[in-house]
Amino acid sequence: MRSVTASQLAQPRAAATTGVVRARDDSCRRALWHVCRAEKEASQKTAQAQSRGPGLGAVAATIAALYIGFGPNTGVSTAADLEMPYVAPTVNTQSSEETITLAKRLREAGAKMYGAFWCSHCYDQKQEFGQQAMSDFPYVECFPEGWKKGVKIADACEAAMVKAFPTWVIGTQVTEGQLEIAQLEQLLDAATAPAAPAESPVAAAAASQ
């Protein structure tokens, strides 16, 4: 999948709430040792992060250390005492008119994308929108003070019952994972479509005869 878990980082949390849509495949919904496939090679992750903005290389290295330190059979992290100071990834792609307009529409509709600064899929989602769209992009950071052992997820993310990154909330639809622009437009169109007019009692009675 293109999402990662929002668990207390030293142990898994419960599965997603019933009714939540999971975008793409489901193979990365595990504790932090499976943050995502991209982090399996520390050198690759560090090189990618270095191109994303100052300070991200150190965060990537820490994530890689956490990945190595966790194991699916141990449930214990040898890197549990490491800390990740908050570093905002730099979005350096160019926005299109479509993504600028979509970001504004999402904000106006009250949509939210909940994420974490160390989440590569959250970063990639922002990159799809581009730099110019970020002023309206409805992003909510779930670890604004950084991460260390025992840190709590932000209140807004807790209230939204976020269990994976990114999590999109558009209208009443909750979707976990990175989404294509076309998918976001479809969800937004469905959430903002005018309600069908109520059928009059006379018409209802006539239809029942």
XYZ file of N, CA and C in Angstrom:
627
model
N 0.845 -1.175 0.000
C 0.000 0.000 0.000
C 0.879 1.223 0.000
N 0.303 2.345 -0.196
C 1.098 3.547 -0.150
C 0.702 4.350 1.067
N 0.625 3.639 2.181
C 0.392 4.277 3.459
C 1.187 3.534 4.514
N 1.410 4.173 5.682
C 2.122 3.541 6.773
C 1.330 3.727 8.046
N 1.553 2.860 9.036
C 0.725 2.868 10.219
C 0.991 4.061 11.113
N -0.056 4.502 11.800
C 0.030 5.600 12.747
C 0.012 5.056 14.161
N 0.726 3.959 14.374
C 0.750 3.330 15.687
C 1.685 4.067 16.629
N 1.576 3.797 17.921
C 2.678 4.129 18.800
C 3.834 3.366 18.178
N 4.957 4.019 17.907
C 5.916 3.459 16.974
C 6.581 2.193 17.474
N 6.481 1.878 18.768
C 7.126 0.682 19.270
C 6.239 -0.548 19.226
N 4.961 -0.424 18.846
C 4.115 -1.595 18.750
C 2.924 -1.296 17.862
N 2.349 -2.348 17.240
C 1.230 -2.123 16.327
C -0.005 -1.655 17.059
N -0.877 -0.943 16.335
C -2.182 -0.589 16.856
C -3.239 -1.451 16.184
N -4.483 -1.241 16.563
C -5.585 -2.040 16.023
C -5.749 -1.811 14.538
N -6.442 -2.733 13.884
C -6.694 -2.614 12.449
C -7.613 -1.438 12.186
N -7.701 -1.041 10.909
C -8.487 0.132 10.533
C -9.959 -0.061 10.866
N -10.628 1.054 11.155
C -12.043 1.028 11.467
C -12.833 0.479 10.284
N -13.858 -0.289 10.580
C -14.698 -0.843 9.522
C -15.256 0.285 8.664
N -15.204 0.103 7.353
C -15.736 1.104 6.451
C -14.682 2.024 5.879
N -13.477 1.978 6.415
C -12.403 2.797 5.889
C -11.867 2.155 4.624
N -11.709 2.944 3.582
C -11.192 2.438 2.317
C -9.678 2.468 2.342
N -9.069 1.385 1.920
C -7.609 1.324 1.836
C -7.191 1.445 0.383
N -6.379 2.427 0.089
C -5.973 2.667 -1.288
C -4.846 1.725 -1.682
N -4.962 1.144 -2.854
C -3.948 0.272 -3.428
C -3.724 -0.960 -2.558
N -2.571 -1.637 -2.640
C -2.450 -2.900 -1.928
C -2.201 -2.685 -0.446
N -2.307 -3.751 0.317
C -2.377 -3.651 1.777
C -1.131 -4.197 2.462
N -0.022 -4.302 1.764
C 1.117 -5.040 2.291
C 1.959 -4.268 3.286
N 1.745 -2.967 3.440
C 2.581 -2.178 4.348
C 1.867 -1.771 5.631
N 0.706 -2.373 5.919
C -0.020 -2.021 7.132
C 0.517 -2.826 8.302
N 1.720 -2.473 8.753
C 2.337 -3.158 9.866
C 2.989 -2.118 10.752
N 3.720 -2.565 11.775
C 4.400 -1.620 12.653
C 5.562 -0.977 11.915
N 6.306 -0.110 12.592
C 7.265 0.753 11.900
C 8.366 -0.010 11.191
N 8.615 -1.256 11.568
C 9.658 -1.981 10.845
C 9.259 -2.248 9.408
N 8.009 -2.037 9.093
C 7.551 -2.122 7.705
C 6.992 -0.771 7.275
N 7.670 0.313 7.595
C 7.174 1.652 7.260
C 6.768 1.707 5.800
N 7.618 1.301 4.895
C 7.240 1.124 3.490
C 8.384 0.451 2.778
N 8.107 -0.064 1.613
C 9.138 -0.796 0.877
C 10.351 0.084 0.569
N 10.096 1.374 0.351
C 11.177 2.277 -0.044
C 12.256 2.395 1.019
N 11.888 2.164 2.309
C 12.861 2.309 3.379
C 13.688 1.052 3.611
N 13.485 -0.002 2.845
C 14.222 -1.234 3.073
C 15.716 -1.070 2.811
N 16.065 -0.187 1.915
C 17.471 0.079 1.624
C 17.816 1.452 2.151
N 18.586 1.516 3.223
C 18.892 2.789 3.873
C 19.602 3.751 2.930
N 20.486 3.236 2.102
C 21.227 4.127 1.216
C 20.313 4.781 0.199
N 19.340 4.011 -0.321
C 18.393 4.568 -1.282
C 17.539 5.638 -0.633
N 17.047 5.345 0.560
C 16.181 6.300 1.240
C 16.923 7.588 1.562
N 18.156 7.461 2.038
C 18.922 8.644 2.391
C 19.189 9.501 1.158
N 19.540 8.848 0.036
C 19.805 9.594 -1.189
C 18.553 10.318 -1.668
N 17.405 9.652 -1.580
C 16.154 10.292 -1.981
C 15.848 11.484 -1.088
N 16.037 11.288 0.205
C 15.682 12.345 1.149
C 16.577 13.560 1.003
N 17.838 13.342 0.681
C 18.753 14.460 0.542
C 18.300 15.421 -0.546
N 17.601 14.884 -1.548
C 17.127 15.733 -2.642
C 15.821 16.435 -2.297
N 15.233 16.104 -1.135
C 13.925 16.632 -0.784
C 13.990 17.864 0.100
N 15.143 18.188 0.577
C 15.221 19.376 1.402
C 16.178 19.184 2.555
N 16.692 20.289 3.124
C 17.668 20.211 4.198
C 17.109 19.508 5.415
N 17.928 18.614 5.976
C 17.555 17.947 7.214
C 16.859 16.615 7.024
N 16.333 16.342 5.827
C 15.591 15.102 5.624
C 16.492 13.889 5.606
N 17.755 14.056 5.246
C 18.665 12.918 5.229
C 18.812 12.303 6.601
N 18.904 13.132 7.626
C 19.035 12.630 8.995
C 17.779 11.897 9.419
N 16.624 12.436 9.034
C 15.364 11.769 9.359
C 15.305 10.417 8.675
N 15.696 10.381 7.395
C 15.663 9.121 6.652
C 16.581 8.098 7.287
N 17.746 8.537 7.727
C 18.683 7.617 8.360
C 18.094 7.052 9.644
N 17.386 7.882 10.381
C 16.755 7.420 11.616
C 15.663 6.409 11.308
N 14.855 6.701 10.282
C 13.810 5.766 9.883
C 14.422 4.435 9.495
N 15.511 4.492 8.740
C 16.179 3.260 8.335
C 16.672 2.495 9.553
N 17.213 3.213 10.534
C 17.681 2.563 11.762
C 16.529 1.914 12.503
N 15.387 2.596 12.537
C 14.210 2.030 13.186
C 13.747 0.776 12.452
N 13.792 0.845 11.133
C 13.392 -0.311 10.339
C 14.271 -1.512 10.654
N 15.579 -1.294 10.708
C 16.514 -2.377 10.981
C 16.346 -2.875 12.416
N 16.080 -1.931 13.340
C 16.005 -2.285 14.748
C 14.771 -3.073 15.115
N 13.691 -2.934 14.357
C 12.483 -3.680 14.624
C 12.553 -5.013 13.895
N 11.810 -5.969 14.386
C 11.691 -7.242 13.687
C 10.328 -7.823 13.945
N 9.693 -8.428 12.947
C 8.327 -8.900 13.107
C 8.178 -9.990 14.149
N 9.270 -10.637 14.534
C 9.183 -11.713 15.504
C 9.594 -11.278 16.902
N 10.115 -10.073 17.050
C 10.617 -9.656 18.352
C 9.679 -8.711 19.072
N 9.044 -7.812 18.336
C 8.171 -6.825 18.962
C 8.934 -5.795 19.761
N 10.246 -5.772 19.653
C 11.075 -4.836 20.411
C 12.012 -4.127 19.457
N 12.236 -2.836 19.703
C 13.133 -2.058 18.849
C 14.423 -1.750 19.580
N 15.537 -2.065 18.953
C 16.818 -1.679 19.524
C 17.074 -0.204 19.309
N 16.228 0.445 18.459
C 16.378 1.868 18.163
C 15.275 2.693 18.799
N 14.605 2.114 19.822
C 13.420 2.758 20.380
C 13.723 4.087 21.061
N 14.977 4.294 21.448
C 15.314 5.528 22.147
C 15.757 6.644 21.201
N 15.795 6.364 19.895
C 16.165 7.397 18.941
C 15.057 8.444 18.850
N 15.452 9.664 18.524
C 14.491 10.745 18.369
C 14.561 11.304 16.952
N 13.425 11.729 16.434
C 13.362 12.371 15.126
C 12.789 13.763 15.305
N 13.616 14.803 15.268
C 13.078 16.169 15.352
C 12.239 16.462 14.119
N 11.229 17.297 14.298
C 10.356 17.621 13.173
C 11.124 18.399 12.114
N 11.051 17.922 10.896
C 11.632 18.596 9.737
C 10.602 18.549 8.616
N 10.156 19.696 8.169
C 9.155 19.739 7.103
C 9.808 19.450 5.757
N 9.393 18.400 5.065
C 9.950 18.118 3.740
C 9.661 19.260 2.763
N 10.607 19.535 1.901
C 10.453 20.611 0.928
C 9.816 20.076 -0.350
N 8.678 20.622 -0.719
C 8.020 20.250 -1.973
C 8.658 21.064 -3.089
N 9.209 20.385 -4.073
C 9.963 21.102 -5.106
C 9.451 20.861 -6.523
N 8.299 20.198 -6.648
C 7.720 20.026 -7.974
C 6.860 21.240 -8.325
N 6.541 21.375 -9.585
C 5.706 22.482 -10.048
C 4.240 22.042 -10.116
N 3.374 22.895 -9.637
C 1.936 22.599 -9.674
C 1.366 22.841 -11.062
N 0.315 22.127 -11.366
C -0.463 22.404 -12.574
C -1.691 23.210 -12.173
N -2.375 23.778 -13.142
C -3.615 24.481 -12.842
C -4.620 23.532 -12.196
N -4.595 22.278 -12.650
C -5.515 21.282 -12.098
C -5.265 21.060 -10.611
N -4.002 20.891 -10.212
C -3.719 20.602 -8.802
C -3.902 21.835 -7.921
N -3.632 23.026 -8.452
C -3.876 24.253 -7.685
C -5.372 24.403 -7.406
N -6.173 24.177 -8.445
C -7.626 24.273 -8.291
C -8.143 23.203 -7.340
N -7.610 21.990 -7.467
C -8.064 20.896 -6.618
C -7.727 21.157 -5.149
N -6.545 21.680 -4.881
C -6.165 21.985 -3.496
C -7.129 23.006 -2.884
N -7.494 24.018 -3.659
C -8.444 25.021 -3.170
C -9.811 24.409 -2.909
N -10.259 23.557 -3.814
C -11.560 22.921 -3.648
C -11.576 22.008 -2.423
N -10.487 21.291 -2.213
C -10.396 20.411 -1.047
C -10.466 21.221 0.247
N -9.713 22.319 0.283
C -9.715 23.167 1.485
C -11.109 23.733 1.732
N -11.747 24.250 0.679
C -13.073 24.848 0.828
C -14.123 23.829 1.266
N -13.901 22.559 0.893
C -14.850 21.501 1.259
C -14.578 20.939 2.652
N -13.513 21.417 3.295
C -13.183 20.922 4.629
C -12.474 19.585 4.635
N -11.933 19.176 3.492
C -11.200 17.913 3.412
C -9.877 18.023 4.168
N -9.342 16.888 4.593
C -8.069 16.859 5.302
C -7.232 15.677 4.823
N -5.909 15.902 4.752
C -4.993 14.785 4.597
C -4.117 14.741 5.838
N -4.258 13.689 6.632
C -3.470 13.515 7.852
C -2.218 12.723 7.510
N -1.070 13.240 7.976
C 0.175 12.570 7.645
C 1.236 12.779 8.694
N 2.430 12.273 8.393
C 3.581 12.402 9.285
C 4.782 12.853 8.477
N 5.609 13.670 9.067
C 6.732 14.260 8.326
C 7.717 13.221 7.834
N 7.774 12.051 8.479
C 8.713 11.009 8.064
C 8.103 10.019 7.074
N 6.863 10.243 6.697
C 6.152 9.314 5.812
C 6.440 9.645 4.344
N 7.055 8.700 3.636
C 7.409 8.960 2.236
C 6.175 9.086 1.350
N 5.109 8.376 1.672
C 3.902 8.449 0.852
C 3.196 9.796 1.016
N 3.254 10.355 2.221
C 2.697 11.698 2.442
C 3.474 12.710 1.609
N 4.791 12.569 1.631
C 5.634 13.467 0.850
C 5.328 13.342 -0.645
N 5.229 12.096 -1.114
C 4.951 11.878 -2.532
C 3.590 12.460 -2.932
N 2.607 12.381 -2.010
C 1.294 12.968 -2.309
C 1.406 14.471 -2.491
N 2.186 15.118 -1.623
C 2.398 16.559 -1.759
C 3.115 16.882 -3.058
N 4.089 16.050 -3.414
C 4.826 16.287 -4.652
C 3.905 16.203 -5.871
N 2.890 15.345 -5.802
C 1.934 15.257 -6.910
C 1.171 16.570 -7.086
N 0.921 17.260 -5.980
C 0.218 18.542 -6.050
C 1.159 19.679 -6.448
N 2.380 19.648 -5.994
C 3.344 20.673 -6.358
C 3.420 21.837 -5.385
N 4.497 22.584 -5.507
C 4.836 23.657 -4.571
C 3.776 24.743 -4.496
N 3.283 25.182 -5.637
C 2.344 26.305 -5.663
C 0.996 25.955 -5.023
N 0.660 24.670 -4.984
C -0.617 24.255 -4.404
C -0.563 24.121 -2.885
N 0.636 24.184 -2.310
C 0.780 23.921 -0.886
C 0.091 24.958 0.007
N -0.094 26.178 -0.483
C -0.735 27.194 0.349
C -2.187 26.831 0.665
N -2.801 26.024 -0.190
C -4.178 25.598 0.043
C -4.288 24.114 0.376
N -3.199 23.398 0.299
C -3.246 21.946 0.509
C -3.675 21.645 1.947
N -4.713 20.826 2.133
C -5.310 20.645 3.470
C -4.588 19.607 4.320
N -3.332 19.867 4.616
C -2.502 18.887 5.326
C -2.548 19.090 6.834
N -2.614 17.984 7.569
C -2.562 18.015 9.027
C -1.401 17.132 9.468
N -0.419 17.715 10.138
C 0.751 16.967 10.620
C 0.406 16.281 11.943
N 0.642 14.975 11.988
C 0.289 14.219 13.194
C 1.411 14.155 14.229
N 2.608 14.577 13.864
C 3.720 14.618 14.817
C 4.452 15.956 14.684
N 3.763 17.064 14.974
C 4.353 18.393 14.758
C 5.535 18.717 15.672
N 5.681 17.981 16.739
C 6.813 18.199 17.645
C 7.912 17.176 17.429
N 7.823 16.413 16.348
C 8.796 15.358 16.123
C 8.363 14.069 16.800
N 9.230 13.083 16.751
C 8.903 11.814 17.371
C 10.013 11.343 18.292
N 9.613 10.789 19.420
C 10.503 10.055 20.309
C 9.654 9.045 21.059
N 10.275 8.126 21.721
C 9.548 7.068 22.409
C 8.504 7.660 23.358
N 7.286 7.177 23.228
C 6.211 7.618 24.112
C 5.439 8.827 23.639
N 5.856 9.451 22.526
C 5.165 10.644 22.053
C 3.754 10.279 21.591
N 2.812 11.167 21.841
C 1.440 10.940 21.409
C 1.190 11.583 20.053
N 0.317 10.958 19.305
C -0.112 11.538 18.036
C -0.893 12.814 18.333
N -0.880 13.774 17.421
C -1.572 15.050 17.626
C -3.062 14.835 17.886
N -3.631 15.734 18.679
C -5.040 15.605 19.065
C -5.964 15.519 17.853
N -5.691 16.338 16.834
C -6.557 16.334 15.644
C -6.537 14.978 14.955
N -5.374 14.341 14.935
C -5.246 13.030 14.296
C -5.886 11.947 15.155
N -5.756 12.086 16.462
C -6.397 11.142 17.380
C -7.914 11.237 17.248
N -8.412 12.470 17.174
C -9.859 12.672 17.050
C -10.395 12.090 15.744
N -9.573 12.142 14.699
C -9.975 11.601 13.401
C -9.743 10.097 13.305
N -9.225 9.488 14.381
C -8.963 8.052 14.443
C -8.018 7.598 13.336
N -6.963 8.396 13.127
C -5.992 8.092 12.081
C -5.160 6.883 12.499
N -5.091 5.896 11.628
C -4.328 4.687 11.904
C -3.281 4.401 10.835
N -3.267 5.198 9.774
C -2.291 4.995 8.704
C -2.021 6.327 8.040
N -0.845 6.440 7.432
C -0.455 7.663 6.755
C -0.239 7.397 5.269
N -0.699 8.270 4.384
C -1.636 9.345 4.715
C -3.051 8.809 4.864
N -3.890 9.556 5.564
C -5.324 9.277 5.641
C -6.067 10.499 5.127
N -6.869 10.288 4.106
C -7.694 11.353 3.544
C -9.100 11.272 4.136
N -9.630 12.416 4.544
C -11.027 12.512 4.968
C -11.683 13.567 4.081
N -12.572 13.102 3.224
C -13.272 13.977 2.281
C -14.762 13.732 2.449
N -15.461 14.709 3.011
C -16.858 14.493 3.353
C -16.947 13.408 4.409
N -17.745 12.389 4.158
C -17.864 11.274 5.089
C -16.968 10.100 4.705
N -16.212 10.258 3.623
C -15.359 9.168 3.132
C -13.962 9.252 3.738
N -13.508 8.165 4.339
C -12.158 8.064 4.883
C -11.381 7.079 4.026
N -10.248 7.507 3.501
C -9.450 6.663 2.622
C -7.998 6.677 3.087
N -7.436 5.510 3.314
C -6.048 5.397 3.737
C -5.156 5.149 2.522
N -4.088 5.905 2.423
C -3.130 5.694 1.351
C -3.040 6.862 0.393
N -1.965 6.868 -0.359
C -1.748 7.907 -1.360
C -2.713 7.704 -2.518
N -3.332 8.790 -2.976
C -4.334 8.711 -4.033
C -3.883 9.438 -5.287
N -4.364 8.973 -6.425
C -4.139 9.677 -7.678
C -4.999 10.942 -7.696
N -4.581 11.918 -8.478
C -5.331 13.163 -8.590
C -6.759 12.885 -9.051
N -6.919 11.994 -10.015
C -8.257 11.673 -10.524
C -9.133 11.058 -9.430
N -8.540 10.237 -8.565
C -9.305 9.637 -7.473
C -9.783 10.700 -6.488
N -8.900 11.642 -6.178
C -9.272 12.728 -5.268
C -10.397 13.575 -5.859
N -10.327 13.845 -7.140
C -11.376 14.631 -7.791
C -12.717 13.903 -7.732
N -12.692 12.592 -7.932
C -13.924 11.812 -7.882
C -14.518 11.825 -6.477
N -13.667 11.646 -5.467
C -14.155 11.658 -4.086
C -14.718 13.031 -3.717
N -14.037 14.072 -4.167
C -14.493 15.426 -3.866
C -15.804 15.733 -4.574
N -15.917 15.322 -5.827
C -17.162 15.544 -6.569
C -18.328 14.842 -5.872
N -18.086 13.621 -5.394
C -19.152 12.878 -4.713
C -19.539 13.543 -3.398
N -18.531 14.087 -2.699
C -18.795 14.704 -1.394
C -19.512 16.039 -1.512
N -19.301 16.729 -2.618
C -19.871 18.071 -2.771
C -21.067 18.109 -3.718
N -21.484 16.959 -4.220
C -22.635 16.921 -5.133
C -23.889 17.344 -4.381
N -24.735 18.163 -4.994
C -25.980 18.571 -4.322
C -26.876 17.376 -4.065
N -27.546 17.410 -2.930
C -28.452 16.316 -2.586
C -29.648 16.313 -3.526
N -30.116 15.126 -3.831
C -31.299 15.011 -4.699
C -32.508 15.599 -3.980
N -33.359 16.332 -4.697
C -34.549 16.921 -4.054
C -35.477 15.845 -3.509
N -36.043 16.097 -2.368
C -36.961 15.144 -1.747
C -38.212 14.992 -2.596
N -38.692 13.782 -2.704
C -39.885 13.525 -3.489
C -41.114 14.002 -2.722
N -42.001 14.684 -3.408
C -43.207 15.202 -2.756
C -44.136 14.047 -2.375
N -44.936 14.220 -1.320
C -45.881 13.165 -0.923
C -46.839 12.773 -2.043
N -47.263 13.760 -2.844
C -48.195 13.483 -3.929
C -47.545 12.589 -4.964
N -46.281 12.920 -5.335
C -45.576 12.117 -6.321
C -45.307 10.729 -5.785
N -44.971 10.611 -4.512
C -44.704 9.317 -3.912
C -45.946 8.456 -3.910
N -47.080 9.078 -3.599
C -48.331 8.334 -3.597
C -48.703 7.858 -4.984
N -48.487 8.745 -5.983
C -48.804 8.385 -7.367
C -47.914 7.258 -7.845
N -46.636 7.260 -7.435
C -45.702 6.241 -7.877
C -46.029 4.887 -7.268
N -46.634 4.895 -6.086
C -46.947 3.639 -5.400
C -48.200 2.966 -5.926
N -49.014 3.724 -6.734
C -50.270 3.156 -7.248
C -50.028 2.294 -8.491
